[in-house]
Structures are given as C-alpha cells and as structure tokens.
N, CA, C and O atoms as a MOPAC input file, in Angstrom:
PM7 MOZYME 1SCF
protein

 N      5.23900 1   -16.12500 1   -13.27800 1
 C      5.42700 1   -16.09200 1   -11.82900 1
 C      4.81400 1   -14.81900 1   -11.26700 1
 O      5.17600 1   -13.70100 1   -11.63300 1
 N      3.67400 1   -15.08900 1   -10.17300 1
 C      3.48400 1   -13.93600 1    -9.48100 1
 C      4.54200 1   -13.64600 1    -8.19800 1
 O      5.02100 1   -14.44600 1    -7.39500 1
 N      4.70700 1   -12.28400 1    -8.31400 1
 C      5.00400 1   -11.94700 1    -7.01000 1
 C      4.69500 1    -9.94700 1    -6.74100 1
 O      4.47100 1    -9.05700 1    -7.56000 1
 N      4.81500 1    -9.93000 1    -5.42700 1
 C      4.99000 1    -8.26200 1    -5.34100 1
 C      6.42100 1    -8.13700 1    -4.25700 1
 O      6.83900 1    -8.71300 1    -3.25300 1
 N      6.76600 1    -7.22300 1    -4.99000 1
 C      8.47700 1    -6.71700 1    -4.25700 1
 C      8.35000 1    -5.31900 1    -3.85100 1
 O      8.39800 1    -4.46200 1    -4.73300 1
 N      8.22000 1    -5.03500 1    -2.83400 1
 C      8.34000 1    -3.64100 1    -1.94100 1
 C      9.69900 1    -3.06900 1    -2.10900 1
 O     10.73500 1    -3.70400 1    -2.30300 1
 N      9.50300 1    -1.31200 1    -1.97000 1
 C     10.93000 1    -0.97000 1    -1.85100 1
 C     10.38800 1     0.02900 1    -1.57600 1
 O      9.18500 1     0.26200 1    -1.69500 1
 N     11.79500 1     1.21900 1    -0.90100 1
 C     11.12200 1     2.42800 1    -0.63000 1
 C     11.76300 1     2.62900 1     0.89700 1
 O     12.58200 1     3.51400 1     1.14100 1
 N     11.27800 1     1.68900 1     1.87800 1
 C     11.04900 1     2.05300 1     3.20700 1
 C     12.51300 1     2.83300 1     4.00800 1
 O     13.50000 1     2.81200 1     3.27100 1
 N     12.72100 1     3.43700 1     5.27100 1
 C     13.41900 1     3.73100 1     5.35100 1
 C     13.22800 1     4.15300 1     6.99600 1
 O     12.38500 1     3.87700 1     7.84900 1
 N     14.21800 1     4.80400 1     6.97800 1
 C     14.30300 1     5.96300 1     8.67700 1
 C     14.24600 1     7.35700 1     8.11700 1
 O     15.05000 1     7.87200 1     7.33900 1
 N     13.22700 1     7.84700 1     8.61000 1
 C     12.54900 1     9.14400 1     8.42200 1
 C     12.62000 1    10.15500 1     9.57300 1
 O     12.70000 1     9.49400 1    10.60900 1
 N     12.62700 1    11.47900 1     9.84900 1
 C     12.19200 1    12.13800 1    10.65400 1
 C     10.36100 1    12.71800 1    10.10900 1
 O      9.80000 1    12.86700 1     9.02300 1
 N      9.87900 1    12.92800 1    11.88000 1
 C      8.51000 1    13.61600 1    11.68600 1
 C      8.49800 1    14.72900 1    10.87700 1
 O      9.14100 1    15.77000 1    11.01100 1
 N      7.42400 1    14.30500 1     9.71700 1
 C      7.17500 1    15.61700 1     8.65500 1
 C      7.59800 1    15.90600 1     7.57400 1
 O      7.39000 1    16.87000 1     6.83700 1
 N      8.71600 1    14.30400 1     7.42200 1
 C      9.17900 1    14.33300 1     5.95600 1
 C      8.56200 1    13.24900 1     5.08700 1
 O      7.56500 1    12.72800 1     5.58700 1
 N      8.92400 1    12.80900 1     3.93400 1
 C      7.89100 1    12.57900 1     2.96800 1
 C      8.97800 1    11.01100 1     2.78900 1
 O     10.15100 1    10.75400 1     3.06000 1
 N      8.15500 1    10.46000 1     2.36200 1
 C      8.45300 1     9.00200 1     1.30200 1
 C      7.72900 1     8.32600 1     0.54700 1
 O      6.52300 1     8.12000 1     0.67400 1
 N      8.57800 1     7.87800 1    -0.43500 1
 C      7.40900 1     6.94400 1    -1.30300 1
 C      7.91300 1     5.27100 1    -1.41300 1
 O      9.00500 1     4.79100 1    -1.71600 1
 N      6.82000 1     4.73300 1    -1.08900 1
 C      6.66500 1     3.43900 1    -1.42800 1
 C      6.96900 1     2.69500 1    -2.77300 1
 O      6.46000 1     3.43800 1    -3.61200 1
 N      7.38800 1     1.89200 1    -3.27200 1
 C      7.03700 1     1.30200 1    -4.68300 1
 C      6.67600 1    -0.23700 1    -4.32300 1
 O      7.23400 1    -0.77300 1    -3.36600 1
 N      5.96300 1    -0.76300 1    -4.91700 1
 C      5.65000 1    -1.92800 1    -5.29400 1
 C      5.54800 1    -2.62000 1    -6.44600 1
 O      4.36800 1    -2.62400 1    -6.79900 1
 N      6.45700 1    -3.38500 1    -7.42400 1
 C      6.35200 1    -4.14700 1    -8.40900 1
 C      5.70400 1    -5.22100 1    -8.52100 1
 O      5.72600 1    -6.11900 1    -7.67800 1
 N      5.00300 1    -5.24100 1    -9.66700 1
 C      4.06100 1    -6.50400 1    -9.73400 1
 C      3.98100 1    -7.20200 1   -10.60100 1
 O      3.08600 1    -7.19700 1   -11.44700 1
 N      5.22100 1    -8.17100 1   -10.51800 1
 C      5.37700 1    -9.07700 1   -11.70200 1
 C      4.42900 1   -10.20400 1   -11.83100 1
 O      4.40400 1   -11.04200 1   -10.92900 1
 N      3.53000 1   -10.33200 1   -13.00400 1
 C      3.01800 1   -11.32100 1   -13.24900 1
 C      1.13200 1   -10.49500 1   -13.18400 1
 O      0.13500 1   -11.08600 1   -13.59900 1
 N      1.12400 1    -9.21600 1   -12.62700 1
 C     -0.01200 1    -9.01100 1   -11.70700 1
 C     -0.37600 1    -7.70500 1   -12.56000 1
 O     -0.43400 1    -6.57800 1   -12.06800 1
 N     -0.61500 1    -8.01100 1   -13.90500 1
 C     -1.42500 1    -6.63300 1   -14.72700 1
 C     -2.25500 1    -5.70800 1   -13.95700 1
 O     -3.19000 1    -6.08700 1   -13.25100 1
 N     -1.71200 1    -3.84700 1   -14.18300 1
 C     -2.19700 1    -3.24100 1   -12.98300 1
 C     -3.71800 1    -2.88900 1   -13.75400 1
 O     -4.68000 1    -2.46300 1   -13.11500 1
 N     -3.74200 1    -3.09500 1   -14.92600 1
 C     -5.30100 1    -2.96700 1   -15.84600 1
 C     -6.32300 1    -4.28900 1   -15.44300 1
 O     -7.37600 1    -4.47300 1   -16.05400 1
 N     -5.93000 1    -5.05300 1   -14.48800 1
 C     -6.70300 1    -6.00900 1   -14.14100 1
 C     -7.06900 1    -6.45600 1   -12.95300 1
 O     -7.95800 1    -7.28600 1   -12.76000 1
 N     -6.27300 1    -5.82400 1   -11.96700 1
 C     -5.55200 1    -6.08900 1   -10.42700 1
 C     -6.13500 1    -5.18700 1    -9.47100 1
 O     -6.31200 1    -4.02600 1    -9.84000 1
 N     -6.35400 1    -5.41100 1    -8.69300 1
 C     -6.60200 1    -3.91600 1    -6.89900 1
 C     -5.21600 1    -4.53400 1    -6.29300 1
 O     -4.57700 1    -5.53900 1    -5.98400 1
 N     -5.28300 1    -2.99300 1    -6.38200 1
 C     -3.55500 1    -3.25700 1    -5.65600 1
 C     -3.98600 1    -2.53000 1    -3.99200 1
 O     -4.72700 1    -1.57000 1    -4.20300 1
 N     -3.79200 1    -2.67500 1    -2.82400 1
 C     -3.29100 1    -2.00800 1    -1.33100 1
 C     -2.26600 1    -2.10900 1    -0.68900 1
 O     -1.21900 1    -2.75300 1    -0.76200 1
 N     -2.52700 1    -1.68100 1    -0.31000 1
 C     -0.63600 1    -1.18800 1     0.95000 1
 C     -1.59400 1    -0.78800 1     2.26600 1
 O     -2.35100 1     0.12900 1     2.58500 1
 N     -0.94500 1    -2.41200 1     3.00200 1
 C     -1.00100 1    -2.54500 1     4.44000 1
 C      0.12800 1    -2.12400 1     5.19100 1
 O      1.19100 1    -1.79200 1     4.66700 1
 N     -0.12100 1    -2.13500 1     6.57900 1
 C      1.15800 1    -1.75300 1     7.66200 1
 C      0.83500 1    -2.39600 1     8.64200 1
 O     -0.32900 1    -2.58600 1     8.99500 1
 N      2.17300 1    -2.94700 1     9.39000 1
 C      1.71500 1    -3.25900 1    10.53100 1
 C      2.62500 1    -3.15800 1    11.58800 1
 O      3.50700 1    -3.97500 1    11.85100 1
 N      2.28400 1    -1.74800 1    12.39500 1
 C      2.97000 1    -1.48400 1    13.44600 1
 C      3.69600 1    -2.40700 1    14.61100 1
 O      3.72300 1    -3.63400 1    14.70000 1
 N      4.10500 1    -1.69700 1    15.21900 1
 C      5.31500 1    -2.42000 1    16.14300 1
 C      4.20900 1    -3.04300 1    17.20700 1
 O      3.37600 1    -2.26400 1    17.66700 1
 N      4.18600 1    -4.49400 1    17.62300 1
 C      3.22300 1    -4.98600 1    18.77700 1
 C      1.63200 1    -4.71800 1    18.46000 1
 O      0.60900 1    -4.63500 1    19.14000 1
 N      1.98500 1    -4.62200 1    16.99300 1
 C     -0.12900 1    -4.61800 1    16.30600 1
 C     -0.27500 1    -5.51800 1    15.49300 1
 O      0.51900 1    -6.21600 1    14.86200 1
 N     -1.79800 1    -5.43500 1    15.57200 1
 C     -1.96100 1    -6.07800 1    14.10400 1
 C     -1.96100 1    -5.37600 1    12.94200 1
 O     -1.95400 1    -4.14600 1    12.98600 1
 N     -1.97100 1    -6.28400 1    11.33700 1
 C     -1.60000 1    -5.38800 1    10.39800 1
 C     -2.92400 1    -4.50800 1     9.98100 1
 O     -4.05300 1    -4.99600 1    10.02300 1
 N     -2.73300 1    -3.54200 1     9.69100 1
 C     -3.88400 1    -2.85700 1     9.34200 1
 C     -3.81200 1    -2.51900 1     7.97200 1
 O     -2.83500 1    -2.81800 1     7.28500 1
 N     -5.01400 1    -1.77400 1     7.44000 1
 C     -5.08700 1    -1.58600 1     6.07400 1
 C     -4.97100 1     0.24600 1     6.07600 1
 O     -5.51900 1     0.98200 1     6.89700 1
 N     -4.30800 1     0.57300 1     5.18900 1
 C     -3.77800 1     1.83700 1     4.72700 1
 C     -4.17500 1     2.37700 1     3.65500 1
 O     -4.36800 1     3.58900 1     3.55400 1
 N     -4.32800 1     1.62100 1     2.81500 1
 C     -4.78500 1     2.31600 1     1.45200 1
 C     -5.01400 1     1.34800 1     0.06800 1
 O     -4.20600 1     0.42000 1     0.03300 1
 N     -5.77300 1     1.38200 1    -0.85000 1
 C     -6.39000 1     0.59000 1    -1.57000 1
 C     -7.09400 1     1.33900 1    -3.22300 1
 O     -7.98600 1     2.18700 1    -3.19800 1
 N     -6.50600 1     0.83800 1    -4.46300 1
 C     -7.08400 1     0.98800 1    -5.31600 1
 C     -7.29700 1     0.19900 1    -6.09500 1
 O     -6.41300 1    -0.61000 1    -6.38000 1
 N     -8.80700 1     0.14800 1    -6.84200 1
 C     -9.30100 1    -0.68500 1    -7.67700 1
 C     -8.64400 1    -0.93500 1    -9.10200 1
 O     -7.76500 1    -0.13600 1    -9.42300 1
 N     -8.89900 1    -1.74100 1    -9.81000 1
 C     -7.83100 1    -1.82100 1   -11.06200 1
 C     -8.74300 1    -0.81400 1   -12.38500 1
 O     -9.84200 1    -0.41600 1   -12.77200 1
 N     -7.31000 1    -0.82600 1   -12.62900 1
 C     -7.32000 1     0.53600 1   -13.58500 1
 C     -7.71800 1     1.88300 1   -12.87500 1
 O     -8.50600 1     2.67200 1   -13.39600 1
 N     -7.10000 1     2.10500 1   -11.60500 1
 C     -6.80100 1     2.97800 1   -10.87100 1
 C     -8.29600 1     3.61300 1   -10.22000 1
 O     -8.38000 1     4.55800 1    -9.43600 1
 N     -9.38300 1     2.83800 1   -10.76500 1
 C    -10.86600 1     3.06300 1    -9.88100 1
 C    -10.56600 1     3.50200 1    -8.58800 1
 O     -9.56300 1     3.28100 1    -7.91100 1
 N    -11.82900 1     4.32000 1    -8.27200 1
 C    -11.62800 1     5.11600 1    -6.64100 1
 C    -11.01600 1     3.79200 1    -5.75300 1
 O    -11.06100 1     2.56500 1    -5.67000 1
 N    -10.29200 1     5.25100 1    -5.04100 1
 C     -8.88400 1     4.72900 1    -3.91400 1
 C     -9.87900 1     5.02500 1    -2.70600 1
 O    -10.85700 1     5.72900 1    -2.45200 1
 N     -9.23400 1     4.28100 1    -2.24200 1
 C     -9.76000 1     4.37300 1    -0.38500 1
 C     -8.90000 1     4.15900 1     0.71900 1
 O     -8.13600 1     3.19500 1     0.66400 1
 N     -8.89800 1     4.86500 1     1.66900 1
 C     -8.05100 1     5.05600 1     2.73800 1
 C     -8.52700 1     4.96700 1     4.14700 1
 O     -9.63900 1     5.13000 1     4.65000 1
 N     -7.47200 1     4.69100 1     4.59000 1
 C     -7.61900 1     5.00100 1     6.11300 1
 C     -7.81500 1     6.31000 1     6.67500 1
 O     -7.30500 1     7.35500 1     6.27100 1
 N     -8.73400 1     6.13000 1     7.80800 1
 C     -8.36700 1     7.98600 1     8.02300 1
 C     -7.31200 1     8.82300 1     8.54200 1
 O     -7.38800 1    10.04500 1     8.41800 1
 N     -6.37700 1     8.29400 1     9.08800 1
 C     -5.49500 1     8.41600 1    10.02700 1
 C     -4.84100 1     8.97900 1     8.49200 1
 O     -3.95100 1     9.80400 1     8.70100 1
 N     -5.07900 1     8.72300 1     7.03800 1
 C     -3.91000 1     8.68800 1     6.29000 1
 C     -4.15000 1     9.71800 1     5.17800 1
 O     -3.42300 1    10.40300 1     4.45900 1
 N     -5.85600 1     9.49200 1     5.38200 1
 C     -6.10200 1    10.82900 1     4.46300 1
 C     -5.81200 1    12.41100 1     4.48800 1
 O     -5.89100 1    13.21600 1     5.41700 1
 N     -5.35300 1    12.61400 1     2.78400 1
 C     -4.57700 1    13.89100 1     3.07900 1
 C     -3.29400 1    14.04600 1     2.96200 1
 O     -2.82100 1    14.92700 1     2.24300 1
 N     -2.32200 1    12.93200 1     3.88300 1
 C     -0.85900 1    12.93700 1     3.67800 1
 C     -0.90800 1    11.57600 1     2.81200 1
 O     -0.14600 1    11.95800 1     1.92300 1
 N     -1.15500 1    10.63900 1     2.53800 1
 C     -0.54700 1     9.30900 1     1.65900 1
 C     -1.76200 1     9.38700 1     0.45300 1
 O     -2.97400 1     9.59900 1     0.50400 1
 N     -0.89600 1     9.13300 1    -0.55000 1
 C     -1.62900 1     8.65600 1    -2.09800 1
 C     -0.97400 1     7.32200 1    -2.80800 1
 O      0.15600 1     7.05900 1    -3.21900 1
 N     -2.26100 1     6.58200 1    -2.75600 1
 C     -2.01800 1     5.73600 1    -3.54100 1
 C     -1.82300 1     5.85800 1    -5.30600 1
 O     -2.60900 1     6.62800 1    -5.85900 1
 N     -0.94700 1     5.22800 1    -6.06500 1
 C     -0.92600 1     5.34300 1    -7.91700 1
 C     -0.41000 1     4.40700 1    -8.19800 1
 O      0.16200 1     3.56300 1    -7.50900 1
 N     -0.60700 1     4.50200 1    -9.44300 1
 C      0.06700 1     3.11800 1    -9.93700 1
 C      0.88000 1     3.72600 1   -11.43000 1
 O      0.62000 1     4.82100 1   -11.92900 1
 N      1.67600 1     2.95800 1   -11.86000 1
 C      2.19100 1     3.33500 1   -13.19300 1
 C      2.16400 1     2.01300 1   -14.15200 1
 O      3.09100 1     1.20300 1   -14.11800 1
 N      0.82800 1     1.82600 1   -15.16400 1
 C      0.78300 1     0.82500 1   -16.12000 1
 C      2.09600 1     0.52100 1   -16.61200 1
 O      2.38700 1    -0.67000 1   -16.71100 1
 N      3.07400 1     1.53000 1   -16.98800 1
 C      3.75200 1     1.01000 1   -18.34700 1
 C      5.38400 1     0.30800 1   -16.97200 1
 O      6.16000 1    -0.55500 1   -17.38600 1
 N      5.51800 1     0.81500 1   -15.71900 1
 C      6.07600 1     0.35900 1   -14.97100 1
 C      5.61800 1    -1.25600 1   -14.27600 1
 O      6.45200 1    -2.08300 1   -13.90700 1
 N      4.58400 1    -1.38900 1   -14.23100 1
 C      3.56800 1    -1.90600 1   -13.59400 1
 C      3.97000 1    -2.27400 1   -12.30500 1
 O      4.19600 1    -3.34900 1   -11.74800 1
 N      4.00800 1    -0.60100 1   -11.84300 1
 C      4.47100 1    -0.52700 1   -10.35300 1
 C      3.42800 1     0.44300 1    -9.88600 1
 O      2.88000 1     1.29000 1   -10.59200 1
 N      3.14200 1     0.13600 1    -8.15300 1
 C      2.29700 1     0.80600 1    -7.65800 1
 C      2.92600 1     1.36700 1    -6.42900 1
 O      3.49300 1     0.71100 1    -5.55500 1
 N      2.74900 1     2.74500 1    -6.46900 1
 C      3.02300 1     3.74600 1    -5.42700 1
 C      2.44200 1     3.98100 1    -4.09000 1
 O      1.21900 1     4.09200 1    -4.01700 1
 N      3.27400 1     4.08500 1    -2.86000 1
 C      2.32700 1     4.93100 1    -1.83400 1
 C      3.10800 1     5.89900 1    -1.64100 1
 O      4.25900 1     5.56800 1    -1.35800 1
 N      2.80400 1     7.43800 1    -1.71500 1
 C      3.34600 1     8.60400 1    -1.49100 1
 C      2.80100 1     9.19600 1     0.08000 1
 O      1.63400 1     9.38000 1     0.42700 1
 N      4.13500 1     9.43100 1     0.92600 1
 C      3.35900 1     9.51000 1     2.30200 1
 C      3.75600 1    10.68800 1     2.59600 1
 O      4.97700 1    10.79100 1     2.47900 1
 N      3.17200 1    11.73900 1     2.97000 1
 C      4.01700 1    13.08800 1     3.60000 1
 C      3.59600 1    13.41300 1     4.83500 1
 O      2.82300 1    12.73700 1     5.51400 1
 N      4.01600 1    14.28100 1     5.09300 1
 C      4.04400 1    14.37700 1     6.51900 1
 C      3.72000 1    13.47600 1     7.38600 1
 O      2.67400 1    13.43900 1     8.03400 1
 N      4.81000 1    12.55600 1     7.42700 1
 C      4.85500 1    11.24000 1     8.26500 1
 C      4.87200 1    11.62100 1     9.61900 1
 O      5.18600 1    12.80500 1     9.74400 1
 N      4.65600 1    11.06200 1    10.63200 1
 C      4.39600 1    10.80100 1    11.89000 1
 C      4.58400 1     9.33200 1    12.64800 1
 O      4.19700 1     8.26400 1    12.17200 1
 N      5.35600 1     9.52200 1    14.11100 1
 C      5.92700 1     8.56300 1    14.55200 1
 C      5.00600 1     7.17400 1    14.40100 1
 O      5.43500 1     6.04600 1    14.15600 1
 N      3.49000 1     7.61500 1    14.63900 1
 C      2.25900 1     6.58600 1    14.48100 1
 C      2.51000 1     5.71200 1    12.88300 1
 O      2.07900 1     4.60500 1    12.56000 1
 N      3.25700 1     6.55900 1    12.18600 1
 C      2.97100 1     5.58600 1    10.35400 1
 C      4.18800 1     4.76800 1    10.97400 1
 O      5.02800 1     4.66700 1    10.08000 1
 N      4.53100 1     4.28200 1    11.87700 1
 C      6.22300 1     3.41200 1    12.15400 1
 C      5.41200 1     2.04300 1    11.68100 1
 O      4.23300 1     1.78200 1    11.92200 1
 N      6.31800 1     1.28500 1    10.97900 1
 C      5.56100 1    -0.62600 1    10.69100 1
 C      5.97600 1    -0.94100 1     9.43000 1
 O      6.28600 1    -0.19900 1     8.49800 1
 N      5.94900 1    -2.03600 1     9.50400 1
 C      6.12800 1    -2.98700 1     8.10200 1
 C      4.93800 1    -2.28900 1     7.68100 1
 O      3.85700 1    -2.23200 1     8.26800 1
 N      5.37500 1    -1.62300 1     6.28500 1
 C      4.28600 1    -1.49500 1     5.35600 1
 C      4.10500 1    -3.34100 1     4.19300 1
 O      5.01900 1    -4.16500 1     4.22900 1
 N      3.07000 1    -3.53400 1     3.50400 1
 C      3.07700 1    -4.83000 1     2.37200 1
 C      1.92000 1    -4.19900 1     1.64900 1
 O      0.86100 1    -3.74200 1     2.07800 1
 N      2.47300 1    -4.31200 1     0.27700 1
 C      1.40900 1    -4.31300 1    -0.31000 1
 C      1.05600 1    -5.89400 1    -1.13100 1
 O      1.75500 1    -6.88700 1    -1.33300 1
 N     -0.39700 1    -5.54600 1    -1.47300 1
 C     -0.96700 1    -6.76000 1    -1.59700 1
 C     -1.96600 1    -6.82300 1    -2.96700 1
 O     -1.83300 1    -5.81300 1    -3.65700 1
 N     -2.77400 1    -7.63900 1    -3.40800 1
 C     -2.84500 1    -7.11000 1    -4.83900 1
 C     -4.28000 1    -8.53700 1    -4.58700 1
 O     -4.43800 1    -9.25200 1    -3.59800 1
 N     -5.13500 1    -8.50900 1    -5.95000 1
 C     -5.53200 1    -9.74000 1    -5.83100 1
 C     -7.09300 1    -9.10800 1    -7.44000 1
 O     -7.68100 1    -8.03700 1    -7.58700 1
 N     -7.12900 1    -9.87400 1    -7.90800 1
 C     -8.09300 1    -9.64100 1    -9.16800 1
 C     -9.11600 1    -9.16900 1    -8.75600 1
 O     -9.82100 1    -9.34800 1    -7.76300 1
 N     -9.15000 1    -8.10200 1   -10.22200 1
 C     -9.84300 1    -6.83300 1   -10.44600 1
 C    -11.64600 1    -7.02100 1    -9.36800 1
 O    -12.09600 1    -8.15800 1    -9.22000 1
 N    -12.10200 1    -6.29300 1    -9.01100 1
 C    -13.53600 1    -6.05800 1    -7.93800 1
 C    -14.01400 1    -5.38100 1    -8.95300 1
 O    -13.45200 1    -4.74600 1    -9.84600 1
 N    -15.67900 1    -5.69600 1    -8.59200 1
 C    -16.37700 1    -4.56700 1    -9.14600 1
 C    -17.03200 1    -3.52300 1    -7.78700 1
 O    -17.79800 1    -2.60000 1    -8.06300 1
 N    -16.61300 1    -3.81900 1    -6.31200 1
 C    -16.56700 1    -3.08200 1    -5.82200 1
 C    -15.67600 1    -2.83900 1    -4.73600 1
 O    -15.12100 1    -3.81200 1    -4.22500 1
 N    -15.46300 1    -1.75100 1    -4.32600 1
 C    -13.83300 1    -1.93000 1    -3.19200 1
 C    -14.40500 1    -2.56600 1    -2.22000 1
 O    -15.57000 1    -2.32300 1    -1.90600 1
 N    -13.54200 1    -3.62100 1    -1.50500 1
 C    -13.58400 1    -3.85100 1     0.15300 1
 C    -12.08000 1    -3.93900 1     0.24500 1
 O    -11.10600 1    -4.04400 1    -0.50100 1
 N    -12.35700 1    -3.84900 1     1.46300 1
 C    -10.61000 1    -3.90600 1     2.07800 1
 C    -10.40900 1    -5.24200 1     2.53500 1
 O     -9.31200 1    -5.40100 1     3.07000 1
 N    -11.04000 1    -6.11000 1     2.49200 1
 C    -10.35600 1    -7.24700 1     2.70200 1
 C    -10.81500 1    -8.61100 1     1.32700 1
 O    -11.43500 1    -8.50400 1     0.26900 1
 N     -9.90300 1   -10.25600 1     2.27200 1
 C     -9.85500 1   -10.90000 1     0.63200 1
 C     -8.85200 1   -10.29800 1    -0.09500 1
 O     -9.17900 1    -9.86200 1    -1.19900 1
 N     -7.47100 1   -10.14300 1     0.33400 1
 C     -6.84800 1    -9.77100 1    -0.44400 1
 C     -6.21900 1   -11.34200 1    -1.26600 1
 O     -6.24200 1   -12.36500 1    -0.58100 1
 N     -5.79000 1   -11.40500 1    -2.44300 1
 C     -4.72000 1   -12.74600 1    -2.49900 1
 C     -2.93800 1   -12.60000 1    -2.77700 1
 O     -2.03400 1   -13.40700 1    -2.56100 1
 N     -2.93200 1   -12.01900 1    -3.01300 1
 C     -1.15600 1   -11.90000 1    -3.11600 1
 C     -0.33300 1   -10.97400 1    -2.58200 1
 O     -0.07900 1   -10.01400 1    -3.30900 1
 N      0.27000 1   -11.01000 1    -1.24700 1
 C      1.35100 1   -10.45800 1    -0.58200 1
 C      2.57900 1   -10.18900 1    -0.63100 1
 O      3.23900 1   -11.21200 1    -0.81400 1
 N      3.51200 1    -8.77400 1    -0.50700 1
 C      4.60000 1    -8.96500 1    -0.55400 1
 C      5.50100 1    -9.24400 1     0.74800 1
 O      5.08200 1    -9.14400 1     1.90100 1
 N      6.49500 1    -9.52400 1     0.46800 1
 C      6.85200 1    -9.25200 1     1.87200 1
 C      7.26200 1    -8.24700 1     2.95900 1
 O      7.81700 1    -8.54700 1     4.01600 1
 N      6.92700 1    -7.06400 1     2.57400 1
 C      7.16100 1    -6.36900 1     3.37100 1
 C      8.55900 1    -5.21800 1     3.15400 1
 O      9.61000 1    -5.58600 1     2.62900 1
 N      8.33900 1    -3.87600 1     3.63400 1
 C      9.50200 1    -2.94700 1     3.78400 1
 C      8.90600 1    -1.63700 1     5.12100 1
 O      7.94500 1    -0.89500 1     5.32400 1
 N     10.31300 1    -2.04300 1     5.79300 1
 C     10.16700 1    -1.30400 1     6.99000 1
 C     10.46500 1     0.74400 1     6.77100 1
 O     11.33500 1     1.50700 1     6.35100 1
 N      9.17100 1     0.79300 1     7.34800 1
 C      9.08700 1     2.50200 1     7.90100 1
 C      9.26500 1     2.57600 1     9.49300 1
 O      8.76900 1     1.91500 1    10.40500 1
 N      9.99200 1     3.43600 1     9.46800 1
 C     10.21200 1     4.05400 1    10.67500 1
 C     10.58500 1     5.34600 1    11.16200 1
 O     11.77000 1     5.46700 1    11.47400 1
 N      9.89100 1     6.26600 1    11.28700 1
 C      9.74100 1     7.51000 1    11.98800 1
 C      9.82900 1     7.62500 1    13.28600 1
 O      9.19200 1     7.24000 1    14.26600 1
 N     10.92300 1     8.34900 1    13.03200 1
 C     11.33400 1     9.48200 1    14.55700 1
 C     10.69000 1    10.83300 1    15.01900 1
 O     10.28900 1    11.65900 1    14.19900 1
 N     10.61800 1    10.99700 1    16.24500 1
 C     10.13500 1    12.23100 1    16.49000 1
 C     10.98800 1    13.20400 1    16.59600 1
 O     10.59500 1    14.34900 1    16.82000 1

C-alpha cells in the first residue's frame, strides 16, 4: 500500500522554527522525489521544496531559501521539512508529495499526495 502521512504542523509564533515529517509507506526514499507543497489561505497550492531520490540536489522556492530544508531519513523512510524563521506568509496546508525517481528535477507531475497538515503563524 502506498501512502504519505504528514505530521508536524502546528500554531507557531513569527521566528520560531518547525519541522515537518512525512512517512512514506510503500514509497522507497532510494527510488522516490519526494516535495512539500503549501497552500495558503484563499490560494492556490504552491510548491515549496523538492528533492530528487537518493537525496539528489534539492530545490526551492525563493521565498524559502535559507530558512526551510528539505531531508530525508532512509532507514525511517521519512522525509523532513525543517522551517525556521517562519513568517505569517508560510500560513497553509503544507502536503507532501512523492512520485518515481527523475533523472532531472521539475516541480511538477507529481504522483502521490498526502493529505495534508496545517501551519499557521502568528505575528
């Protein structure tokens, strides 16, 4: 069975830190591109951050570079977003999403979604 299960999200104040997890049962992270989308309050979802399998160059948004890192942990086969110095703008359903291994990054074409865990930052 595939699936991805989010956890993590929370109520934050501006400038403090959180991390994302994403489990990926069924979804080998030695074979997989894993990303973590968001999608703000009255937006569409956007893309946040993205790595190739077996942890190949990550790519980001700019809004994100600097404070969020994407990782993954093989022997967990869970994948991380580490966000710091959050800001009221990171507020949204974050999802991450996953879909077999690229030989080059794009951000879209993803195939497998989770459902979602809410961030929300205060000012």
């Amino acid at each position: 069975q595939v699936q991805l299960v989010e956890s993590g999200g929370g109520l934050v104040q501006a400038g403090d830190s959180l991390r994302l997890s994403c489990a990926a049962l069924g979804l080998p992270l030695s074979s997989h591109d894993f990303a973590w989308f968001r999608r703000p309050p009255g937006k569409e979802r956007e893309f946040v951050a993205a790595t190739r399998w077996g942890g190949r160059n990550a790519d980001y948004q700019d809004s994100v570079k600097g404070r969020f890192t994407i990782s993954g942990d093989s022997a967990q086969n869970t994948v991380y977003l580490q966000m710091n110095t959050l800001e009221p703008e990171d507020t949204g359903v974050y999802y991450c999403a996953a879909r077999p291994g690229t030989l080059e990054m794009s951000r879209s074409d993803w195939r497998y979604w989770g459902q979602g865990t809410q961030v929300t930052v205060s000012s």
